[in-house]
PDB file of C-alpha atoms and ligand atoms in Angstrom:
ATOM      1  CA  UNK A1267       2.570  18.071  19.060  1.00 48.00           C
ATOM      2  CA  UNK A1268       2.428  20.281  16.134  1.00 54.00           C
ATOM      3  CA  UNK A1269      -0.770  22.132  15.434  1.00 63.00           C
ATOM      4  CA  UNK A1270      -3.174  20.605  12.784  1.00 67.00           C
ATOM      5  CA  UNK A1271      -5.396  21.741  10.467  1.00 72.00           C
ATOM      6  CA  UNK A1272      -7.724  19.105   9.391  1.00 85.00           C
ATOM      7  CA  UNK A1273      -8.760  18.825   5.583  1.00 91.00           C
ATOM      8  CA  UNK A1274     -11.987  17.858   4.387  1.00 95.00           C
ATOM      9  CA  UNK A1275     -12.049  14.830   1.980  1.00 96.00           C
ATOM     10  CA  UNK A1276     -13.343  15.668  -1.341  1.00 97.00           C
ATOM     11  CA  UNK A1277     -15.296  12.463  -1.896  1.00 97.00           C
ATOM     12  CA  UNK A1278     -15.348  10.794  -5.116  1.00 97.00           C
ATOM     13  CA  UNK A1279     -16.626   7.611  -6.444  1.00 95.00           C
ATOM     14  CA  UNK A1280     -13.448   6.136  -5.908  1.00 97.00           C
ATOM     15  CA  UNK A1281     -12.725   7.099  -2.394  1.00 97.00           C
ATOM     16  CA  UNK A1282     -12.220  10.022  -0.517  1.00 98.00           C
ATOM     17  CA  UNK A1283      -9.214  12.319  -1.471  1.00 98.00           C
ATOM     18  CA  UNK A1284      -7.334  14.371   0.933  1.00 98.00           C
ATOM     19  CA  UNK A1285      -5.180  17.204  -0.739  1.00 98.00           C
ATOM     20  CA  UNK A1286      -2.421  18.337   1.789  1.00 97.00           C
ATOM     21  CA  UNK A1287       0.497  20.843   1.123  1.00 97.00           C
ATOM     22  CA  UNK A1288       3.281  18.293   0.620  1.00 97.00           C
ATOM     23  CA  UNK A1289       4.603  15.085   1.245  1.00 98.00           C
ATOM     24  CA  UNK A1290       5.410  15.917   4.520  1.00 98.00           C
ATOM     25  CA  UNK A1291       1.807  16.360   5.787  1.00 97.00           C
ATOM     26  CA  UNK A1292       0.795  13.287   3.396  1.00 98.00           C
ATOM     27  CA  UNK A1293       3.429  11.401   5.923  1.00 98.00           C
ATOM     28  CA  UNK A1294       2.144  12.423   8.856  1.00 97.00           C
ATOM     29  CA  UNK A1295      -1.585  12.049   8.060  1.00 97.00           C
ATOM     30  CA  UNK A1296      -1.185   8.825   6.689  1.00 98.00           C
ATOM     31  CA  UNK A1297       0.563   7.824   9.686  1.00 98.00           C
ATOM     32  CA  UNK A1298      -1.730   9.070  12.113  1.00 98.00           C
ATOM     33  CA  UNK A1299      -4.727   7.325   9.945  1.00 98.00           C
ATOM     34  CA  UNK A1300      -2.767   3.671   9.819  1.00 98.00           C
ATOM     35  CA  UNK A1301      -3.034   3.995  13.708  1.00 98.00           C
ATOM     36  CA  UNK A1302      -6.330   4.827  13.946  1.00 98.00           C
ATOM     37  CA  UNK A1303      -7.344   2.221  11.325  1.00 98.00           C
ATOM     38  CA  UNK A1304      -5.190  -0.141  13.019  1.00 98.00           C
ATOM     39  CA  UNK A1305      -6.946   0.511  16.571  1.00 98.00           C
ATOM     40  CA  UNK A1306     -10.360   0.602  15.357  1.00 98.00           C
ATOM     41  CA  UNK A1307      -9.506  -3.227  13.254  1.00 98.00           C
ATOM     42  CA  UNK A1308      -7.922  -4.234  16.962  1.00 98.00           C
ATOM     43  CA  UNK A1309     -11.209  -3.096  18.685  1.00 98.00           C
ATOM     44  CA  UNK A1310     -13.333  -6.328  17.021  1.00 94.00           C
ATOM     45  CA  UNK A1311     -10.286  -9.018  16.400  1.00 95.00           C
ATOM     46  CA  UNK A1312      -7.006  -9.995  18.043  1.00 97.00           C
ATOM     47  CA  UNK A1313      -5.181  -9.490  15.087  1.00 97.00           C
ATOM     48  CA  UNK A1314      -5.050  -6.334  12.573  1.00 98.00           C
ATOM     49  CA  UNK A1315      -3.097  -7.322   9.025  1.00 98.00           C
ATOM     50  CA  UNK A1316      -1.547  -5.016   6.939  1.00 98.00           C
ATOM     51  CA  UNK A1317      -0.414  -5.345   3.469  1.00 98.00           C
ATOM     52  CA  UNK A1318       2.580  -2.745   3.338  1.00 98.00           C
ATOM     53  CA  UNK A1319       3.477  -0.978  -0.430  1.00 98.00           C
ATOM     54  CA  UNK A1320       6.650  -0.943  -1.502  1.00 97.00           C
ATOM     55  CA  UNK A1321       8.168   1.883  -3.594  1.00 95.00           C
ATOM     56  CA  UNK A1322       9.702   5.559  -1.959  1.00 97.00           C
ATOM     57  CA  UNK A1323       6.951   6.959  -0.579  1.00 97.00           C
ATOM     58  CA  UNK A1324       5.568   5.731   1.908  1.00 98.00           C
ATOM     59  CA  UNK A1325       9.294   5.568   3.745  1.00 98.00           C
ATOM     60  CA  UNK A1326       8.574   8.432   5.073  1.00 98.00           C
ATOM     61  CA  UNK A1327       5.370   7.298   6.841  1.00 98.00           C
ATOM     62  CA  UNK A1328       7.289   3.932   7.915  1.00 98.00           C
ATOM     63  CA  UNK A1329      10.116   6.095   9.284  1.00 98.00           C
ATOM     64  CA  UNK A1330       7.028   8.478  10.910  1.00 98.00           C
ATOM     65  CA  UNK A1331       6.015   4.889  12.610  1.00 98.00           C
ATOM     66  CA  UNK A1332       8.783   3.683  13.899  1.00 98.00           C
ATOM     67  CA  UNK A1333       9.949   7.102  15.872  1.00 98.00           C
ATOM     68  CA  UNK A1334       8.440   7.819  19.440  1.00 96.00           C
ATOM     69  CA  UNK A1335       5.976  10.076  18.440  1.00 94.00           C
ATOM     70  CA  UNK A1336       4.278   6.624  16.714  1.00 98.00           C
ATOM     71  CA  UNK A1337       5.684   3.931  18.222  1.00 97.00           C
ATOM     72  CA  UNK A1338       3.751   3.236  20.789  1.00 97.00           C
ATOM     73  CA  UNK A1339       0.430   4.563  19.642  1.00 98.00           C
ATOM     74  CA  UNK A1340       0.383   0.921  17.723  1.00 98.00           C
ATOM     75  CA  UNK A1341      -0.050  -2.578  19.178  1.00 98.00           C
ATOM     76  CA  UNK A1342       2.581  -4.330  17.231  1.00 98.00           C
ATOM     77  CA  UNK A1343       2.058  -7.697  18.915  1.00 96.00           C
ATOM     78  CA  UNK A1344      -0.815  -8.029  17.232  1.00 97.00           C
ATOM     79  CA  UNK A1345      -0.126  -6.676  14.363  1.00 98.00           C
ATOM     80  CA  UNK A1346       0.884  -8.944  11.272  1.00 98.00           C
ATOM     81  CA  UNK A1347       2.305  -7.453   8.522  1.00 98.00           C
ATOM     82  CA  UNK A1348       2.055  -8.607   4.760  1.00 98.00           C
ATOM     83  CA  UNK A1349       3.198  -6.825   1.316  1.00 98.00           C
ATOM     84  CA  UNK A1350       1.238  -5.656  -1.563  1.00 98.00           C
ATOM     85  CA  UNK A1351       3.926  -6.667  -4.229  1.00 98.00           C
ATOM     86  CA  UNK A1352       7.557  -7.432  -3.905  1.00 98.00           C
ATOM     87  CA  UNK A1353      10.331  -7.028  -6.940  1.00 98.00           C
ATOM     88  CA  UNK A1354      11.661 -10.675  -7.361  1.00 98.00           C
ATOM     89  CA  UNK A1355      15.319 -10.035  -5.965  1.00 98.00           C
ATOM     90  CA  UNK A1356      16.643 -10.954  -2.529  1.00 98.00           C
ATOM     91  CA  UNK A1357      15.301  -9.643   0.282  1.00 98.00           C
ATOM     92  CA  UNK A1358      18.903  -7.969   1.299  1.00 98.00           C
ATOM     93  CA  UNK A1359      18.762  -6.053  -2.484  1.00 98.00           C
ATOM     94  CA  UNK A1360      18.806  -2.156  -2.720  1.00 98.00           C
ATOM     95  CA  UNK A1361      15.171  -2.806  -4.503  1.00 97.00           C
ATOM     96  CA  UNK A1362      13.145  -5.096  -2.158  1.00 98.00           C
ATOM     97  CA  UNK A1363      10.275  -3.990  -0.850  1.00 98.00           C
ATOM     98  CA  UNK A1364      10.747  -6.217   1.854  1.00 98.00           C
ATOM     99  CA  UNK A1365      14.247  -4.526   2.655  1.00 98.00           C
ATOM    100  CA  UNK A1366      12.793  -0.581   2.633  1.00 98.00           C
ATOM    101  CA  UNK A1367      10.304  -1.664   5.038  1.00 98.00           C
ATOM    102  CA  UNK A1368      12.556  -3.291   7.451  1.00 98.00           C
ATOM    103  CA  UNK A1369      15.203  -0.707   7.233  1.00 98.00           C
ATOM    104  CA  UNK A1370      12.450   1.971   8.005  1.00 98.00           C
ATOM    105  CA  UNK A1371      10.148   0.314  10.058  1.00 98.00           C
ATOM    106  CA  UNK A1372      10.103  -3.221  11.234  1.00 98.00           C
ATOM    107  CA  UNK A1373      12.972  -2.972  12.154  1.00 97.00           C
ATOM    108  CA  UNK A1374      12.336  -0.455  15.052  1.00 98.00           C
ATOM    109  CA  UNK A1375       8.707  -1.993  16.316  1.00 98.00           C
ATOM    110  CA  UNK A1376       8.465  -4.721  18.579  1.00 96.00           C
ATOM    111  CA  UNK A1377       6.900  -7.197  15.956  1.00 94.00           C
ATOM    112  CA  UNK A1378       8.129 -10.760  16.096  1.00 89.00           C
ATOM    113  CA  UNK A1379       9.575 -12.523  12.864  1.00 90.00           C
ATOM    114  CA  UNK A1380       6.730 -14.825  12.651  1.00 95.00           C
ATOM    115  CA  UNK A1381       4.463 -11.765  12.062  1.00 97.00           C
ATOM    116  CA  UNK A1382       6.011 -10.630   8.554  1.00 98.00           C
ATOM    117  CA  UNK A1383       5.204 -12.762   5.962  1.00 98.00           C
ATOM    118  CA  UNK A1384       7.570 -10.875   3.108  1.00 98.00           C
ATOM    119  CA  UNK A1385       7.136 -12.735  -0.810  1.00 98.00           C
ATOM    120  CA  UNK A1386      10.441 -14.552  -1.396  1.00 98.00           C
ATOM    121  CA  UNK A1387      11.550 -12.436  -4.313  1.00 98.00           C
ATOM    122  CA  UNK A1388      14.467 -14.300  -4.263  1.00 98.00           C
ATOM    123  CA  UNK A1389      12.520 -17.727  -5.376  1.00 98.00           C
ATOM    124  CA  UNK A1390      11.490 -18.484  -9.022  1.00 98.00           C
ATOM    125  CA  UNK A1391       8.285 -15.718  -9.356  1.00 98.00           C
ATOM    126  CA  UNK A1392       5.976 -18.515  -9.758  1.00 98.00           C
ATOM    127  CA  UNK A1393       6.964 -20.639  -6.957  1.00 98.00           C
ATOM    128  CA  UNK A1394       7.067 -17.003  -4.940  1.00 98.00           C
ATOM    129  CA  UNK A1395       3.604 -16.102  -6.144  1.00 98.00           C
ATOM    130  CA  UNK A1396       2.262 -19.685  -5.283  1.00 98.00           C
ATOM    131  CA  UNK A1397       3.948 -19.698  -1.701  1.00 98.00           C
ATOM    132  CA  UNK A1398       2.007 -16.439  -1.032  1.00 98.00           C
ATOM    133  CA  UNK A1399      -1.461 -17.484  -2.354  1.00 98.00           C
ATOM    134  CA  UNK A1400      -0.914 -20.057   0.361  1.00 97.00           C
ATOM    135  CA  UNK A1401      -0.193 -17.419   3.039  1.00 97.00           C
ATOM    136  CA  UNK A1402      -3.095 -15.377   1.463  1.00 98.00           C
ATOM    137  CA  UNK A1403      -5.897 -18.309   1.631  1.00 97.00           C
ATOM    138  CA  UNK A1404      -6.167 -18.844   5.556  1.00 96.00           C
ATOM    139  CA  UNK A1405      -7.188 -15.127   5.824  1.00 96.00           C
ATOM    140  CA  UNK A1406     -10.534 -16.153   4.459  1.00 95.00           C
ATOM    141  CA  UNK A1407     -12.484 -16.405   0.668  1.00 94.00           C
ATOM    142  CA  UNK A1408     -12.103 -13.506  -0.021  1.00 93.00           C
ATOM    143  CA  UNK A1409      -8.845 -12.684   2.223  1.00 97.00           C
ATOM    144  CA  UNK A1410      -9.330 -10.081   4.421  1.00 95.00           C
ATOM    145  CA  UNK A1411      -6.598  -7.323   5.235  1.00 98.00           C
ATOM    146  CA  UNK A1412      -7.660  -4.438   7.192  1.00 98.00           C
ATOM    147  CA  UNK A1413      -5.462  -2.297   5.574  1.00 98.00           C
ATOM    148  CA  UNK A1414      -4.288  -1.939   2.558  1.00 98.00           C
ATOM    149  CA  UNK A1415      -1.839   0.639   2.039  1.00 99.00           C
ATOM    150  CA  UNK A1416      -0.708   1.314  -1.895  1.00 98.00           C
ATOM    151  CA  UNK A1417       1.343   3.807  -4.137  1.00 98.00           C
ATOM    152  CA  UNK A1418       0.756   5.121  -7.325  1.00 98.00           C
ATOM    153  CA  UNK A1419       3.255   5.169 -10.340  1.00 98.00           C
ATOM    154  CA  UNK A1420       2.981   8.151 -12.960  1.00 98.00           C
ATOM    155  CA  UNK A1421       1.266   5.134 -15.514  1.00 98.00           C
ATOM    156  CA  UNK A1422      -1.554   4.401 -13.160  1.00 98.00           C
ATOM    157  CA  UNK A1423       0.070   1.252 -11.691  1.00 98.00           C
ATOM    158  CA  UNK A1424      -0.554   0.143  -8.507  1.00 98.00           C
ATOM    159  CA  UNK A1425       1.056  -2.701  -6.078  1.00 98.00           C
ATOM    160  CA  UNK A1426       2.761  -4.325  -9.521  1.00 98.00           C
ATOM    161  CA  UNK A1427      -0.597  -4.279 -11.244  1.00 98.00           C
ATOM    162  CA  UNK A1428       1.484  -2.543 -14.397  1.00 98.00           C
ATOM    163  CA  UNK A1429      -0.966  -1.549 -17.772  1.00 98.00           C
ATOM    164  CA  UNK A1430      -1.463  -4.073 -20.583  1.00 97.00           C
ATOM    165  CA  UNK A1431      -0.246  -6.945 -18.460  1.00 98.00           C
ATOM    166  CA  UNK A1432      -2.261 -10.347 -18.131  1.00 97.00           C
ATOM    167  CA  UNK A1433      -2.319  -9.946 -14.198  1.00 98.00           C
ATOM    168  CA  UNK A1434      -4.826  -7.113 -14.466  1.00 98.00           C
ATOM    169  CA  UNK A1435      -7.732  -9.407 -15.634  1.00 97.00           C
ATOM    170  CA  UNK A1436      -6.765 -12.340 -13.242  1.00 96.00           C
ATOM    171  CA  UNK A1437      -9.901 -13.225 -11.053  1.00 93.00           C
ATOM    172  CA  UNK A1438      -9.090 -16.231  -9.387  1.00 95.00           C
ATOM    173  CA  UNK A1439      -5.372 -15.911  -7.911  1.00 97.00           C
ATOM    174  CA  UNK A1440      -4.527 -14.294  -5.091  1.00 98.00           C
ATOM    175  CA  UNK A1441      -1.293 -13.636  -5.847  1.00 98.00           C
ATOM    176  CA  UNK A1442       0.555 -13.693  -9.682  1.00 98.00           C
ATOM    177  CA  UNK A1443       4.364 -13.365 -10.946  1.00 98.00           C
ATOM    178  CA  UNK A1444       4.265 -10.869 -13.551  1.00 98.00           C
ATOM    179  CA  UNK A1445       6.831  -9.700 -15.991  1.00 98.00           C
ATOM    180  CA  UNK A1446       7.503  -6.301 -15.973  1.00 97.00           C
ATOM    181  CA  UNK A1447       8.309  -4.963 -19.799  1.00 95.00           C
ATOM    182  CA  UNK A1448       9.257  -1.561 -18.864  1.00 93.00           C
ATOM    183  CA  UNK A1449      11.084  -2.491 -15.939  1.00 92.00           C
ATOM    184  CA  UNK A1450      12.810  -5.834 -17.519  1.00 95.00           C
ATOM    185  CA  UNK A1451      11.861  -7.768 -14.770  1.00 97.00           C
ATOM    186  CA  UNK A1452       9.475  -9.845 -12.731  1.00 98.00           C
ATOM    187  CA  UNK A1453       7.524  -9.181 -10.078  1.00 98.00           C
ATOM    188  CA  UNK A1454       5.079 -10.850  -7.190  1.00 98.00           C
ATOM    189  CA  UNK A1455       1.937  -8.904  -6.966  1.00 98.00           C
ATOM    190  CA  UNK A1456      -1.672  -9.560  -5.098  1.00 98.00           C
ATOM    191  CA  UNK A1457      -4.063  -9.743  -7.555  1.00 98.00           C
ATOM    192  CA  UNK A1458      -7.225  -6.593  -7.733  1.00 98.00           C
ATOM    193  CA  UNK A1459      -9.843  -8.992  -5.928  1.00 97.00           C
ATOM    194  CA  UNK A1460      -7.458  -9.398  -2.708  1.00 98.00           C
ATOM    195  CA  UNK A1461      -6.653  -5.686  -3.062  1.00 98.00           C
ATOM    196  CA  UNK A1462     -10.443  -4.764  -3.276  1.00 98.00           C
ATOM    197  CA  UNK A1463     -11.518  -6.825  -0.727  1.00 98.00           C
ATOM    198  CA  UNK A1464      -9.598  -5.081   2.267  1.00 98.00           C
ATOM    199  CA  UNK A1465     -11.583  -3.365   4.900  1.00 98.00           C
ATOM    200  CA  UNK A1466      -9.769  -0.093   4.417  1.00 98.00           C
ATOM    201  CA  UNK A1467      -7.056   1.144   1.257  1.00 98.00           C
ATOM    202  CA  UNK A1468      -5.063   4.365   1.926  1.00 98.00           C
ATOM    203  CA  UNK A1469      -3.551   5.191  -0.669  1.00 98.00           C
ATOM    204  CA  UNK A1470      -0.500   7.742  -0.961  1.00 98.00           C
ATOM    205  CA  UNK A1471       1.034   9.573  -3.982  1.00 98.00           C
ATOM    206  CA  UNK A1472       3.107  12.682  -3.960  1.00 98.00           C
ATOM    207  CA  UNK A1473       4.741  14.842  -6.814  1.00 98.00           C
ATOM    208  CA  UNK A1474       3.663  16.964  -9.811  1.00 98.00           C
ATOM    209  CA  UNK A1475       4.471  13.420 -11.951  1.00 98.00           C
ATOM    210  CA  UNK A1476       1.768  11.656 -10.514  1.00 98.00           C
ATOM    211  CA  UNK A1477      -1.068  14.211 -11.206  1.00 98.00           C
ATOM    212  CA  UNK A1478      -1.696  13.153 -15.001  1.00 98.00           C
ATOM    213  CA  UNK A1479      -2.607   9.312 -13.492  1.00 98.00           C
ATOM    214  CA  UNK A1480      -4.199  10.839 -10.506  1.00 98.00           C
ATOM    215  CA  UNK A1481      -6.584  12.665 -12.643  1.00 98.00           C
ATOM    216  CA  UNK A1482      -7.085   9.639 -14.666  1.00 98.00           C
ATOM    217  CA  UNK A1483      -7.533   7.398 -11.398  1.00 98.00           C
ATOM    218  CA  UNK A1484     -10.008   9.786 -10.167  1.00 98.00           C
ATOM    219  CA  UNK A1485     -11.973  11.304 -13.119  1.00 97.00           C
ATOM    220  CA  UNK A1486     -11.161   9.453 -15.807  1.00 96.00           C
ATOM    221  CA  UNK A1487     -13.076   6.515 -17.678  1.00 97.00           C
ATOM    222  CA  UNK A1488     -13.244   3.397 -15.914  1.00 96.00           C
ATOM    223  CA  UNK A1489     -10.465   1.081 -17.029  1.00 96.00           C
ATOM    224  CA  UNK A1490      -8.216   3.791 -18.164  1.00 98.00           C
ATOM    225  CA  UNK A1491      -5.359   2.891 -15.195  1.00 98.00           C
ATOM    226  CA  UNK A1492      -4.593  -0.276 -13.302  1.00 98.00           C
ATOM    227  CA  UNK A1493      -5.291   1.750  -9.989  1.00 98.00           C
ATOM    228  CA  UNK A1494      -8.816   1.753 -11.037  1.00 98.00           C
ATOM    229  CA  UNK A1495      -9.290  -1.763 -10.276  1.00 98.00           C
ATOM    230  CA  UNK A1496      -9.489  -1.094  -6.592  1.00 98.00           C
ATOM    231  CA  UNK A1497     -12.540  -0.815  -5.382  1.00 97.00           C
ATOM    232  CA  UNK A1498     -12.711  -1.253  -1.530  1.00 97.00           C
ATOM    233  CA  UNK A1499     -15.441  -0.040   0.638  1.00 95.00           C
ATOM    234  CA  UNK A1500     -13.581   2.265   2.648  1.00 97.00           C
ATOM    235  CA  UNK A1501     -10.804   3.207  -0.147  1.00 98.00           C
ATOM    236  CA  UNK A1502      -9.149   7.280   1.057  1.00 98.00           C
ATOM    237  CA  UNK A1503      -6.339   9.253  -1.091  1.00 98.00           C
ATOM    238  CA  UNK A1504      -3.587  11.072   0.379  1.00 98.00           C
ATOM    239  CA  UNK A1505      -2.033  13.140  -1.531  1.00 98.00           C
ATOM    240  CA  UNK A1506      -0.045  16.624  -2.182  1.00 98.00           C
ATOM    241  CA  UNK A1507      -1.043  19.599  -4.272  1.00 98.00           C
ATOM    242  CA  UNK A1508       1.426  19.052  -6.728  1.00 98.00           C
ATOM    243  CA  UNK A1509      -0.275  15.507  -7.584  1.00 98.00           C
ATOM    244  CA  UNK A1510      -3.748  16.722  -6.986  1.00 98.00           C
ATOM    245  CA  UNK A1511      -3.228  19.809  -9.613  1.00 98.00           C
ATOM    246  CA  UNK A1512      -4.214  18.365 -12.561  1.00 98.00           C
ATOM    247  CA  UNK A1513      -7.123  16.471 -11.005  1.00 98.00           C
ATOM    248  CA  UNK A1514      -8.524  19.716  -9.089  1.00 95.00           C
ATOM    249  CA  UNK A1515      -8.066  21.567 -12.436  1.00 94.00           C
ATOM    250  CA  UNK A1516     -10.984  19.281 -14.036  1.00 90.00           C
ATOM    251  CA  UNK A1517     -13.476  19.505 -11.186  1.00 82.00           C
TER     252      UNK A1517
HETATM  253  C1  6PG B  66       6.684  -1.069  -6.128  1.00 58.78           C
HETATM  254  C2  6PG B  66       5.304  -0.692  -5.766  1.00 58.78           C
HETATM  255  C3  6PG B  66       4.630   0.285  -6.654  1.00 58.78           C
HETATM  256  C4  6PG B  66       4.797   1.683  -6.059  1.00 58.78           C
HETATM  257  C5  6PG B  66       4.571   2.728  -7.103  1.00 58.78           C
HETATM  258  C6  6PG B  66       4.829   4.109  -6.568  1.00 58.78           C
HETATM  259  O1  6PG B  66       7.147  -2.102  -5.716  1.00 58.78           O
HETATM  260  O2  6PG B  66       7.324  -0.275  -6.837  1.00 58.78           O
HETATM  261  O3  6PG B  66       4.693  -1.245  -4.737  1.00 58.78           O
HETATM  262  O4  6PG B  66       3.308   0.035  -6.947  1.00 58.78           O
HETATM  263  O5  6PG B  66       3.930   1.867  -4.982  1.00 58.78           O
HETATM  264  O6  6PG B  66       5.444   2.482  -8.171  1.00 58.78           O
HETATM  265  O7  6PG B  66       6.176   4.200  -6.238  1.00 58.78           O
HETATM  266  P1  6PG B  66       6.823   5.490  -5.631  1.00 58.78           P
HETATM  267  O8  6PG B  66       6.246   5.671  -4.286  1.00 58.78           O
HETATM  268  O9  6PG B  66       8.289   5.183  -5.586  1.00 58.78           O
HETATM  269  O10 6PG B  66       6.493   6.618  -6.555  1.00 58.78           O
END
């Protein structure tokens, strides 16, 4: 076990933000908190959910999971897994969600089938969207995920909850289809209130082009970034010093 040196959160009023040197620590950290979180959610119920993000970075942490450093700090049988968003393509495409995950995580843990409940990105995105509502309604009003665990893009998105698109005022579905302008294509996303209503959100971002939105998500006026709309109780940043510059710069 490599030596660690713990960092103090800098708390904010959107969570508590952890600066570490580079996405390497950001990996580690945020793998040794989604075991602790998933321990301490397995303490008072049978079964912990998660809500995986898609996108490249947290393959690093899935990868960090799956090896036997991680492995068997979790208790995957009771452990189900669900996605924050999924790009509407087949689950075998280079760009599902659904796809990185497996390849880098599930994989490798012993999680049975009937515990991943991927969106069918490969269905029309309304019928996809609709199928997961149905998944997300028998996890209570409003559904409860222990954890959450999201990305950032460098325009403040978050899950696919993209700026200037209709999902971002949606209050009563739990999950929407959503086209994509910038990205020419649809999406399946769960909506703010699902996102916000998780017992714990880690978020992780790394990389000098995330610190503009980080700064925004953190310091800037509310409503200036999708991100913003998640608001849950226990809500903690991970990030790197390159991403963190531009925030640290302004407080
Ligand atoms: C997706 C996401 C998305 C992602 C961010 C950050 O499907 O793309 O879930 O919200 O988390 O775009 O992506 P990176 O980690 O690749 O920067």
């Amino acid at each position: 076990m490599s030596e660690r040196r713990p960092v103090a959160p800098v708390r904010t009023e959107r969570g508590d933000v952890y600066v570490y040197d580079d996405a390497g620590e950001v990996a580690r950290e945020a793998a040794d908190a989604f075991v602790g979180i998933v321990a301490g959610a397995l303490a008072d119920r049978a079964v912990a959910r998660v809500a995986l993000a898609g996108g490249s970075t947290p393959k690093a942490m899935y990868r960090l999971l799956a090896s036997p450093a991680f492995r068997d700090r979790v208790d995957w049988a009771r452990v189900e897994i669900f996605f924050g968003d999924e790009r509407c393509v087949p689950p075998d495409h280079a760009d599902s969600n659904y796809r990185m995950a497996r390849e880098a995580l599930l994989d490798h843990v012993p999680l049975g089938a009937d515990r991943v409940h991927r969106i069918a990105g490969e269905r029309p995105p309304a019928e996809a969207a609709a199928q997961y509502q149905q998944k997300l309604v028998r996890l209570g009003d409003p559904p409860r995920l222990d954890l959450v665990l999201l990305g950032m893009g460098p325009d403040g998105h978050t899950a696919s909850l993209f700026p200037g698109t209709p999902v971002l005022t949606e209050t009563r579905a739990l999950a929407a289809a959503v086209y994509v302008e910038k990205m020419a294509s649809w999406r399946v996303t769960l909506t703010a209130p699902v996102l916000s209503a998780a017992a714990h959100v880690m978020i992780t971002t790394v990389g000098a082009e995330k610190a503009a939105a980080l700064a925004t998500a953190l310091a800037g006026a509310p409503g200036s970034v999708p991100i913003q709309l998640v608001r849950a109780v226990d809500q903690r940043w991970l990030v790197d010093r390159a991403a963190a510059e531009k925030w640290r710069a302004q407080i």
